[in-house]
Amino acid sequence: MKKFLKIFLFFLLFIPLTLFILDKLFPLPLDEVRMSRVVVSDDNTPLWRFADKNGVWRYPVKLEDVSPLYIEALLTYEDRWFYKHIGINPFSIVRAAAQNIYEGKIISGASTITMQTARLLEPHKKTMSGKIKQMWRAMQLEWHLSKDEILTLYLNRAPFGGTIEGIGAASWSYLGKMPSELNHAEAALMVALPQSPSKLRPDRYSKEAQKARDKILDRLEKFGIWNKKTVKEAKEEDIYLPPRSSPQLAPIFARRSLGMTNERVIKTNIDVSTQQNLEEIALNAKSVFQHATSLAMLVVDHTDMSVKAYVGSIDFNDDSRFGHVDMVNAIRSPGSTLKPFVYSLAIDEGIIHAESLLQDAPRIYGYTPENFNSAFSGAVSASEALSKSLNLPAVQLIEAYGPKKFTAKLANADINLKFPSYSEPNLAVILGGVGVSLDKLVSAYSAFARGGKISPLRYLESDPLIEYPFVSDGAAWITRRMLSGEADPAFYRRGFLSFAYKTGTSYGLRDAWAIGISSKYIIGVWVGRPDGTPVPEQFGASTAVPFLYQINNYLQRKETNSFLLNDYLDEKPLSVNAENICWPSGQKLEDNDINCRIKRRAWILNASIPPTLFSAEQDSLTGGWFTYYTDDKGEMTAYYCKNAVKKRLALWPASLTPWLPKNEQIAARLPKKSSTCPPLEGNNPTRTLLIKNIKNDTMFTLSQNREELIPKINSQGGKGTRWWFINGELIAKTREGEFLNYKLTKKGEYQLVVIDESGQSDKVEFIVEKIE
């Protein structure tokens, strides 16, 4: 008895110890179970999948992600005692052995789901040693994992034909739906496929697949899991599936999203229908674009900053158009798309209001850009200047606000502009002399949709909503109305929100941009060549805007009530009100005031009405006003003369003189000088600068015998050095009395402008004809 007890105790200790040692020496290959990564939309539809090193696609799922109908069918058919046994089922082994011996062939198996999972983790040959190894691994699984964990492993590793493994990938590949949505017939079909994946593929062998499915349904009815009616209805569903396909949406975004998280299933905010629509737009654009031109588009729901569509190139598979290059994330010159930000900041700082008088006139100091049309408009309002995207007024504002301050303000909102290594923030920043990506630009425009706060884009469902203060809600509201072309308070209708957008074209026609804001979305469009080659006739307004409107029209159809959303965007902030102002002072004056030369109605912020912004040296010294004195006759006199009355005259900026009607020029507005007590010479602003020896609409003629012409042109009046411009381009500098030496060699219409050191200017327009 003692000997027997010793032997019993020996085995009682030896077997567990042996199993423990074997478990340590031959651990489960769980570390090798690396699931493929799948990028999914906001409703869990797969957008793109990244297969494992063997080219196998698995859509990782959890137990709760799978239809209970599938779990019922699986356990009933494969392993009814799954939650009871220890990995192997002795009763099943005895039953299968008896059946196989009786029939003289293998007709029944004894593998549990745990054993099948073990074989999926570590495949082996169908030999006795292989079966023993499989049983050993099954018991290891039971020791280390819970039943639900083992079942989850099976759900993700079961073979479904070809490179498809797991119920998630199979459900999407064959049925185009989430595994949680499987009905009775589909659940039974999915249970049947792993029995013989290559022979039962429903897209190839529908009859065989249906027969195998019905066998599963019969088993479920036999054991009372599903009733007879349910099984009968499930069998009536024919199996006819289109060829299996892999998810192929948003490839560039999917690639980028891999670096955003370590999750195997990357849940994004992409809307499938919107993404499909934009990709179709991109493919259709290939037929109208020049060689190597690409297209990038971005749609963001600004209510929560979720990215709803992301098209990084015109065609991911087109190498001739650099289709693999992500132009949503590429650094490019933004052209004029940064202009709204300096306007909003200038409004917020009290530098301008919506109808402030700005100067679209030549500059003679520092940065001297041209307008896109190489002409000048003279006096323009801030809203008109932004709407027309005029360059000179934007430079006037960035000069007043400060380019370094402007750049820092954007950087504080996570919009970091890229400068060349040798450069620092300067006036050129406002015309695109920096680099920025489309996604950052769209993020920046959220300031005009979210009450002055800039929010980073939310690519993934897990991304938090972050807000950076940029400008006040009032400044953002005013700027957005300026962008929509409805800056006039007369157009304001509470609850109605127009589509606002801004275009941009980079230097050399390398980039065409359009950024739009609707009641719910921000839309960004970029067109150009990824290699930076200029594209003739490529402009933001003509190239990018058509896509902007096409996308917006689609979104409007999709969101039929979108115009009712986010009324707060058009709910006028309390800090904003409408006021009558006068030009040229830019301030509020009495209706009968002689200095109210042009009356305008403007949106103002915080009840503050900034005066007209002057930039030239003389204008800055006078502050926009000229003080003079008149006598009893109303003639201009000196301040010390008898009965002298002090008066003030609101001045137009001197650089605008050529564009002013004669009755608005200062010489016409001042009274004549007194002959008995004239004003001091030092107090005389009327030494007007004039272009001499050429009149408006003069016509010059060139011919074969006369291929060039040098008109004798000079100037009169003014002060100091003169700067001469032809169609917006600086061509010469002269001194007082010196003639302009410029050759006319081409036919066309010309605008000649001269400006002096005091900021005065004059212009004439003439025509050059050429007789062939």
Tab-separated table of N, CA and C in Angstrom, residues 179-313:
chain	number	residue	atom	x	y	z
A	179	PRO	N	-19.314	41.957	-39.608
A	179	PRO	CA	-19.698	40.637	-39.093
A	179	PRO	C	-20.800	40.716	-38.049
A	180	SER	N	-21.011	41.878	-37.494
A	180	SER	CA	-22.090	42.026	-36.509
A	180	SER	C	-23.468	42.052	-37.165
A	181	GLU	N	-23.496	42.213	-38.501
A	181	GLU	CA	-24.769	42.360	-39.206
A	181	GLU	C	-25.213	41.085	-39.925
A	182	LEU	N	-24.532	39.978	-39.700
A	182	LEU	CA	-24.875	38.727	-40.394
A	182	LEU	C	-26.269	38.238	-40.003
A	183	ASN	N	-27.050	37.830	-41.011
A	183	ASN	CA	-28.349	37.226	-40.704
A	183	ASN	C	-28.166	35.706	-40.579
A	184	HIS	N	-29.261	34.962	-40.440
A	184	HIS	CA	-29.172	33.527	-40.205
A	184	HIS	C	-28.484	32.805	-41.356
A	185	ALA	N	-28.904	33.093	-42.592
A	185	ALA	CA	-28.326	32.404	-43.750
A	185	ALA	C	-26.848	32.735	-43.896
A	186	GLU	N	-26.495	34.001	-43.705
A	186	GLU	CA	-25.106	34.426	-43.852
A	186	GLU	C	-24.224	33.846	-42.752
A	187	ALA	N	-24.761	33.771	-41.534
A	187	ALA	CA	-23.998	33.193	-40.430
A	187	ALA	C	-23.681	31.726	-40.706
A	188	ALA	N	-24.670	30.987	-41.197
A	188	ALA	CA	-24.451	29.575	-41.509
A	188	ALA	C	-23.440	29.416	-42.641
A	189	LEU	N	-23.509	30.295	-43.649
A	189	LEU	CA	-22.558	30.242	-44.752
A	189	LEU	C	-21.132	30.469	-44.257
A	190	MET	N	-20.957	31.444	-43.378
A	190	MET	CA	-19.627	31.759	-42.863
A	190	MET	C	-19.071	30.612	-42.013
A	191	VAL	N	-19.953	29.849	-41.356
A	191	VAL	CA	-19.499	28.682	-40.584
A	191	VAL	C	-19.047	27.571	-41.533
A	192	ALA	N	-19.719	27.474	-42.680
A	192	ALA	CA	-19.426	26.384	-43.611
A	192	ALA	C	-18.112	26.585	-44.361
A	193	LEU	N	-17.761	27.817	-44.691
A	193	LEU	CA	-16.613	28.068	-45.565
A	193	LEU	C	-15.302	27.477	-45.065
A	194	PRO	N	-14.952	27.585	-43.776
A	194	PRO	CA	-13.655	27.045	-43.343
A	194	PRO	C	-13.539	25.527	-43.482
A	195	GLN	N	-14.665	24.815	-43.697
A	195	GLN	CA	-14.591	23.364	-43.863
A	195	GLN	C	-13.752	22.992	-45.088
A	196	SER	N	-13.888	23.792	-46.133
A	196	SER	CA	-13.099	23.578	-47.356
A	196	SER	C	-13.047	24.922	-48.092
A	197	PRO	N	-12.202	25.825	-47.650
A	197	PRO	CA	-12.226	27.217	-48.137
A	197	PRO	C	-12.092	27.352	-49.647
A	198	SER	N	-11.205	26.567	-50.257
A	198	SER	CA	-10.978	26.735	-51.695
A	198	SER	C	-12.115	26.156	-52.534
A	199	LYS	N	-12.821	25.154	-52.027
A	199	LYS	CA	-13.883	24.502	-52.796
A	199	LYS	C	-15.258	25.101	-52.552
A	200	LEU	N	-15.368	25.915	-51.496
A	200	LEU	CA	-16.687	26.445	-51.135
A	200	LEU	C	-16.788	27.961	-51.308
A	201	ARG	N	-15.808	28.563	-51.981
A	201	ARG	CA	-15.867	30.021	-52.157
A	201	ARG	C	-17.183	30.403	-52.830
A	202	PRO	N	-18.019	31.175	-52.160
A	202	PRO	CA	-19.356	31.467	-52.705
A	202	PRO	C	-19.325	32.327	-53.961
A	203	ASP	N	-18.244	33.063	-54.189
A	203	ASP	CA	-18.182	33.873	-55.400
A	203	ASP	C	-17.792	33.041	-56.617
A	204	ARG	N	-17.333	31.806	-56.378
A	204	ARG	CA	-16.945	30.922	-57.488
A	204	ARG	C	-17.817	29.670	-57.571
A	205	TYR	N	-18.115	29.095	-56.410
A	205	TYR	CA	-18.852	27.827	-56.366
A	205	TYR	C	-20.097	28.003	-55.497
A	206	SER	N	-21.047	28.737	-56.025
A	206	SER	CA	-22.223	29.100	-55.227
A	206	SER	C	-23.071	27.884	-54.860
A	207	LYS	N	-23.205	26.915	-55.770
A	207	LYS	CA	-24.035	25.739	-55.475
A	207	LYS	C	-23.413	24.910	-54.359
A	208	GLU	N	-22.103	24.678	-54.442
A	208	GLU	CA	-21.426	23.911	-53.402
A	208	GLU	C	-21.502	24.639	-52.059
A	209	ALA	N	-21.341	25.952	-52.109
A	209	ALA	CA	-21.410	26.739	-50.868
A	209	ALA	C	-22.801	26.681	-50.262
A	210	GLN	N	-23.833	26.721	-51.121
A	210	GLN	CA	-25.200	26.666	-50.623
A	210	GLN	C	-25.508	25.308	-50.002
A	211	LYS	N	-25.014	24.263	-50.594
A	211	LYS	CA	-25.217	22.917	-50.052
A	211	LYS	C	-24.559	22.789	-48.677
A	212	ALA	N	-23.339	23.312	-48.541
A	212	ALA	CA	-22.643	23.251	-47.250
A	212	ALA	C	-23.350	24.108	-46.213
A	213	ARG	N	-23.858	25.255	-46.649
A	213	ARG	CA	-24.599	26.124	-45.730
A	213	ARG	C	-25.844	25.434	-45.210
A	214	ASP	N	-26.591	24.772	-46.108
A	214	ASP	CA	-27.827	24.110	-45.708
A	214	ASP	C	-27.553	22.967	-44.735
A	215	LYS	N	-26.391	22.344	-44.856
A	215	LYS	CA	-26.008	21.282	-43.911
A	215	LYS	C	-25.859	21.869	-42.506
A	216	ILE	N	-25.301	23.043	-42.440
A	216	ILE	CA	-25.158	23.722	-41.139
A	216	ILE	C	-26.541	24.058	-40.586
A	217	LEU	N	-27.407	24.552	-41.462
A	217	LEU	CA	-28.757	24.919	-41.024
A	217	LEU	C	-29.514	23.695	-40.500
A	218	ASP	N	-29.360	22.565	-41.158
A	218	ASP	CA	-30.027	21.332	-40.686
A	218	ASP	C	-29.553	20.960	-39.286
A	219	ARG	N	-28.250	21.093	-39.051
A	219	ARG	CA	-27.709	20.772	-37.721
A	219	ARG	C	-28.304	21.705	-36.657
A	220	LEU	N	-28.433	22.978	-36.998
A	220	LEU	CA	-28.972	23.956	-36.042
A	220	LEU	C	-30.440	23.656	-35.728
A	221	GLU	N	-31.194	23.204	-36.733
A	221	GLU	CA	-32.584	22.845	-36.504
A	221	GLU	C	-32.666	21.563	-35.685
A	222	LYS	N	-31.796	20.622	-35.965
A	222	LYS	CA	-31.791	19.325	-35.264
A	222	LYS	C	-31.586	19.511	-33.767
A	223	PHE	N	-30.690	20.400	-33.399
A	223	PHE	CA	-30.408	20.606	-31.978
A	223	PHE	C	-31.283	21.683	-31.349
A	224	GLY	N	-32.245	22.186	-32.101
A	224	GLY	CA	-33.206	23.138	-31.533
A	224	GLY	C	-32.639	24.526	-31.295
A	225	ILE	N	-31.549	24.844	-31.941
A	225	ILE	CA	-30.974	26.189	-31.752
A	225	ILE	C	-31.797	27.214	-32.519
A	226	TRP	N	-32.148	26.879	-33.780
A	226	TRP	CA	-33.034	27.734	-34.570
A	226	TRP	C	-34.258	26.908	-34.931
A	227	ASN	N	-35.422	27.573	-34.939
A	227	ASN	CA	-36.644	26.825	-35.218
A	227	ASN	C	-36.788	26.520	-36.714
A	228	LYS	N	-37.760	25.703	-37.008
A	228	LYS	CA	-37.958	25.201	-38.371
A	228	LYS	C	-38.258	26.334	-39.349
A	229	LYS	N	-39.039	27.301	-38.916
A	229	LYS	CA	-39.401	28.418	-39.799
A	229	LYS	C	-38.177	29.255	-40.158
A	230	THR	N	-37.349	29.522	-39.161
A	230	THR	CA	-36.147	30.325	-39.387
A	230	THR	C	-35.213	29.625	-40.366
A	231	VAL	N	-35.048	28.314	-40.168
A	231	VAL	CA	-34.164	27.542	-41.045
A	231	VAL	C	-34.722	27.509	-42.461
A	232	LYS	N	-36.037	27.322	-42.572
A	232	LYS	CA	-36.666	27.270	-43.900
A	232	LYS	C	-36.463	28.585	-44.643
A	233	GLU	N	-36.653	29.714	-43.961
A	233	GLU	CA	-36.463	31.025	-44.595
A	233	GLU	C	-35.005	31.255	-44.974
A	234	ALA	N	-34.094	30.771	-44.118
A	234	ALA	CA	-32.668	30.940	-44.411
A	234	ALA	C	-32.277	30.141	-45.656
A	235	LYS	N	-32.840	28.943	-45.807
A	235	LYS	CA	-32.513	28.107	-46.971
A	235	LYS	C	-33.047	28.697	-48.266
A	236	GLU	N	-34.077	29.516	-48.166
A	236	GLU	CA	-34.669	30.107	-49.366
A	236	GLU	C	-33.798	31.219	-49.956
A	237	GLU	N	-32.822	31.690	-49.202
A	237	GLU	CA	-31.920	32.733	-49.702
A	237	GLU	C	-30.875	32.109	-50.617
A	238	ASP	N	-30.906	32.507	-51.889
A	238	ASP	CA	-29.912	32.015	-52.835
A	238	ASP	C	-28.560	32.680	-52.582
A	239	ILE	N	-27.534	31.958	-52.931
A	239	ILE	CA	-26.184	32.506	-52.796
A	239	ILE	C	-25.706	32.938	-54.169
A	240	TYR	N	-25.611	34.222	-54.347
A	240	TYR	CA	-25.040	34.759	-55.579
A	240	TYR	C	-24.237	35.998	-55.201
A	241	LEU	N	-22.960	35.875	-55.239
A	241	LEU	CA	-22.093	36.967	-54.800
A	241	LEU	C	-21.192	37.417	-55.932
A	242	PRO	N	-20.915	38.720	-56.003
A	242	PRO	CA	-19.962	39.210	-57.012
A	242	PRO	C	-18.555	38.752	-56.644
A	243	PRO	N	-17.619	38.855	-57.575
A	243	PRO	CA	-16.243	38.467	-57.258
A	243	PRO	C	-15.725	39.191	-56.028
A	244	ARG	N	-14.975	38.484	-55.242
A	244	ARG	CA	-14.449	39.046	-54.000
A	244	ARG	C	-13.513	40.207	-54.304
A	245	SER	N	-13.586	41.262	-53.504
A	245	SER	CA	-12.722	42.419	-53.713
A	245	SER	C	-12.146	42.877	-52.387
A	246	SER	N	-11.017	43.556	-52.473
A	246	SER	CA	-10.379	44.107	-51.280
A	246	SER	C	-10.755	45.575	-51.138
A	247	PRO	N	-10.770	46.102	-49.916
A	247	PRO	CA	-11.077	47.521	-49.726
A	247	PRO	C	-10.012	48.393	-50.377
A	248	GLN	N	-10.444	49.369	-51.166
A	248	GLN	CA	-9.505	50.211	-51.899
A	248	GLN	C	-9.968	51.655	-51.910
A	249	LEU	N	-10.131	52.239	-50.746
A	249	LEU	CA	-10.489	53.645	-50.620
A	249	LEU	C	-9.422	54.361	-49.793
A	250	ALA	N	-9.207	55.622	-50.125
A	250	ALA	CA	-8.295	56.495	-49.380
A	250	ALA	C	-6.919	55.864	-49.152
A	251	PRO	N	-6.261	55.387	-50.198
A	251	PRO	CA	-4.982	54.700	-49.992
A	251	PRO	C	-3.903	55.584	-49.377
A	252	ILE	N	-3.810	56.828	-49.823
A	252	ILE	CA	-2.757	57.711	-49.300
A	252	ILE	C	-3.033	58.061	-47.847
A	253	PHE	N	-4.294	58.336	-47.540
A	253	PHE	CA	-4.633	58.626	-46.148
A	253	PHE	C	-4.408	57.395	-45.276
A	254	ALA	N	-4.773	56.222	-45.785
A	254	ALA	CA	-4.569	54.982	-45.015
A	254	ALA	C	-3.093	54.807	-44.678
A	255	ARG	N	-2.241	55.063	-45.656
A	255	ARG	CA	-0.806	54.953	-45.408
A	255	ARG	C	-0.351	55.944	-44.341
A	256	ARG	N	-0.883	57.145	-44.405
A	256	ARG	CA	-0.508	58.160	-43.408
A	256	ARG	C	-1.020	57.800	-42.022
A	257	SER	N	-2.192	57.190	-41.961
A	257	SER	CA	-2.808	56.884	-40.668
A	257	SER	C	-2.036	55.831	-39.885
A	258	LEU	N	-1.201	55.032	-40.572
A	258	LEU	CA	-0.425	54.011	-39.873
A	258	LEU	C	0.478	54.633	-38.813
A	259	GLY	N	0.939	55.837	-39.068
A	259	GLY	CA	1.810	56.496	-38.108
A	259	GLY	C	1.087	57.259	-37.025
A	260	MET	N	-0.252	57.244	-37.054
A	260	MET	CA	-1.030	58.001	-36.073
A	260	MET	C	-1.389	57.184	-34.844
A	261	THR	N	-1.323	55.852	-34.941
A	261	THR	CA	-1.725	54.997	-33.832
A	261	THR	C	-1.088	53.622	-34.005
A	262	ASN	N	-1.030	52.879	-32.912
A	262	ASN	CA	-0.527	51.501	-32.958
A	262	ASN	C	-1.647	50.472	-33.035
A	263	GLU	N	-2.882	50.938	-33.074
A	263	GLU	CA	-4.020	50.023	-33.128
A	263	GLU	C	-4.005	49.226	-34.425
A	264	ARG	N	-4.481	47.967	-34.334
A	264	ARG	CA	-4.548	47.128	-35.533
A	264	ARG	C	-5.721	47.545	-36.415
A	265	VAL	N	-6.831	47.914	-35.812
A	265	VAL	CA	-7.960	48.493	-36.550
A	265	VAL	C	-7.933	49.990	-36.310
A	266	ILE	N	-7.673	50.736	-37.366
A	266	ILE	CA	-7.536	52.188	-37.245
A	266	ILE	C	-8.878	52.817	-37.605
A	267	LYS	N	-9.576	53.272	-36.592
A	267	LYS	CA	-10.925	53.847	-36.791
A	267	LYS	C	-10.792	55.329	-37.130
A	268	THR	N	-11.151	55.689	-38.355
A	268	THR	CA	-11.045	57.072	-38.810
A	268	THR	C	-12.412	57.736	-38.793
A	269	ASN	N	-12.435	59.001	-39.200
A	269	ASN	CA	-13.691	59.740	-39.315
A	269	ASN	C	-14.163	59.861	-40.759
A	270	ILE	N	-13.534	59.117	-41.655
A	270	ILE	CA	-13.875	59.194	-43.081
A	270	ILE	C	-15.297	58.705	-43.326
A	271	ASP	N	-16.036	59.463	-44.142
A	271	ASP	CA	-17.368	59.052	-44.584
A	271	ASP	C	-17.230	58.376	-45.946
A	272	VAL	N	-17.657	57.130	-46.042
A	272	VAL	CA	-17.409	56.327	-47.237
A	272	VAL	C	-17.994	56.970	-48.491
A	273	SER	N	-19.252	57.400	-48.445
A	273	SER	CA	-19.883	57.944	-49.651
A	273	SER	C	-19.190	59.224	-50.107
A	274	THR	N	-18.800	60.072	-49.170
A	274	THR	CA	-18.094	61.309	-49.538
A	274	THR	C	-16.720	60.998	-50.124
A	275	GLN	N	-16.029	60.041	-49.525
A	275	GLN	CA	-14.717	59.643	-50.035
A	275	GLN	C	-14.839	59.081	-51.458
A	276	GLN	N	-15.828	58.230	-51.671
A	276	GLN	CA	-16.025	57.660	-53.003
A	276	GLN	C	-16.317	58.749	-54.024
A	277	ASN	N	-17.134	59.724	-53.646
A	277	ASN	CA	-17.494	60.799	-54.564
A	277	ASN	C	-16.267	61.615	-54.950
A	278	LEU	N	-15.431	61.947	-53.976
A	278	LEU	CA	-14.244	62.753	-54.270
A	278	LEU	C	-13.229	61.979	-55.111
A	279	GLU	N	-13.100	60.687	-54.855
A	279	GLU	CA	-12.170	59.899	-55.666
A	279	GLU	C	-12.668	59.795	-57.109
A	280	GLU	N	-13.963	59.735	-57.291
A	280	GLU	CA	-14.524	59.720	-58.640
A	280	GLU	C	-14.282	61.067	-59.332
A	281	ILE	N	-14.437	62.161	-58.592
A	281	ILE	CA	-14.152	63.492	-59.140
A	281	ILE	C	-12.694	63.568	-59.594
A	282	ALA	N	-11.800	63.034	-58.776
A	282	ALA	CA	-10.375	63.078	-59.096
A	282	ALA	C	-10.064	62.287	-60.366
A	283	LEU	N	-10.604	61.097	-60.480
A	283	LEU	CA	-10.343	60.276	-61.659
A	283	LEU	C	-10.894	60.928	-62.925
A	284	ASN	N	-12.060	61.549	-62.824
A	284	ASN	CA	-12.647	62.232	-63.986
A	284	ASN	C	-11.819	63.438	-64.404
A	285	ALA	N	-11.107	64.031	-63.439
A	285	ALA	CA	-10.307	65.229	-63.746
A	285	ALA	C	-9.096	64.912	-64.610
A	286	LYS	N	-8.683	63.665	-64.652
A	286	LYS	CA	-7.497	63.297	-65.427
A	286	LYS	C	-7.662	63.640	-66.907
A	287	SER	N	-8.869	63.561	-67.390
A	287	SER	CA	-9.102	63.794	-68.817
A	287	SER	C	-8.976	65.264	-69.201
A	288	VAL	N	-9.049	66.170	-68.235
A	288	VAL	CA	-8.980	67.604	-68.545
A	288	VAL	C	-7.678	68.245	-68.082
A	289	PHE	N	-6.914	67.548	-67.252
A	289	PHE	CA	-5.667	68.110	-66.744
A	289	PHE	C	-4.507	67.824	-67.697
A	290	GLN	N	-3.528	68.707	-67.623
A	290	GLN	CA	-2.313	68.502	-68.398
A	290	GLN	C	-1.499	67.352	-67.809
A	291	HIS	N	-0.512	66.906	-68.574
A	291	HIS	CA	0.354	65.805	-68.155
A	291	HIS	C	1.008	66.115	-66.812
A	292	ALA	N	1.057	65.120	-65.946
A	292	ALA	CA	1.744	65.166	-64.648
A	292	ALA	C	1.050	66.054	-63.613
A	293	THR	N	-0.119	66.611	-63.949
A	293	THR	CA	-0.853	67.423	-62.980
A	293	THR	C	-1.614	66.522	-62.014
A	294	SER	N	-1.585	66.893	-60.756
A	294	SER	CA	-2.288	66.122	-59.731
A	294	SER	C	-3.342	66.995	-59.050
A	295	LEU	N	-4.078	66.386	-58.150
A	295	LEU	CA	-5.194	67.053	-57.481
A	295	LEU	C	-5.315	66.511	-56.065
A	296	ALA	N	-5.487	67.398	-55.105
A	296	ALA	CA	-5.712	66.989	-53.715
A	296	ALA	C	-6.958	67.679	-53.192
A	297	MET	N	-7.754	66.939	-52.408
A	297	MET	CA	-9.003	67.485	-51.873
A	297	MET	C	-9.206	67.008	-50.440
A	298	LEU	N	-9.797	67.865	-49.640
A	298	LEU	CA	-10.024	67.562	-48.231
A	298	LEU	C	-11.380	68.112	-47.825
A	299	VAL	N	-12.166	67.309	-47.116
A	299	VAL	CA	-13.463	67.748	-46.589
A	299	VAL	C	-13.467	67.524	-45.087
A	300	VAL	N	-13.781	68.586	-44.337
A	300	VAL	CA	-13.770	68.527	-42.874
A	300	VAL	C	-15.102	69.037	-42.335
A	301	ASP	N	-15.700	68.294	-41.442
A	301	ASP	CA	-16.911	68.735	-40.740
A	301	ASP	C	-16.458	69.667	-39.614
A	302	HIS	N	-16.686	70.971	-39.792
A	302	HIS	CA	-16.119	71.906	-38.817
A	302	HIS	C	-16.897	71.960	-37.503
A	303	THR	N	-18.017	71.235	-37.415
A	303	THR	CA	-18.708	71.180	-36.127
A	303	THR	C	-17.901	70.399	-35.098
A	304	ASP	N	-17.109	69.430	-35.577
A	304	ASP	CA	-16.249	68.672	-34.660
A	304	ASP	C	-14.850	68.442	-35.239
A	305	MET	N	-14.574	69.054	-36.412
A	305	MET	CA	-13.265	69.007	-37.090
A	305	MET	C	-12.883	67.606	-37.543
A	306	SER	N	-13.866	66.740	-37.746
A	306	SER	CA	-13.579	65.391	-38.242
A	306	SER	C	-13.369	65.420	-39.753
A	307	VAL	N	-12.344	64.720	-40.220
A	307	VAL	CA	-12.022	64.647	-41.641
A	307	VAL	C	-12.941	63.625	-42.302
A	308	LYS	N	-13.764	64.077	-43.228
A	308	LYS	CA	-14.755	63.216	-43.864
A	308	LYS	C	-14.303	62.665	-45.214
A	309	ALA	N	-13.341	63.298	-45.846
A	309	ALA	CA	-12.796	62.788	-47.109
A	309	ALA	C	-11.387	63.320	-47.274
A	310	TYR	N	-10.523	62.462	-47.811
A	310	TYR	CA	-9.104	62.794	-47.945
A	310	TYR	C	-8.600	62.174	-49.241
A	311	VAL	N	-8.386	63.012	-50.239
A	311	VAL	CA	-7.848	62.549	-51.521
A	311	VAL	C	-6.473	63.198	-51.681
A	312	GLY	N	-5.431	62.384	-51.560
A	312	GLY	CA	-4.078	62.915	-51.568
A	312	GLY	C	-3.486	63.112	-52.942
A	313	SER	N	-4.056	62.463	-53.949
A	313	SER	CA	-3.557	62.631	-55.321
A	313	SER	C	-4.673	62.307	-56.292
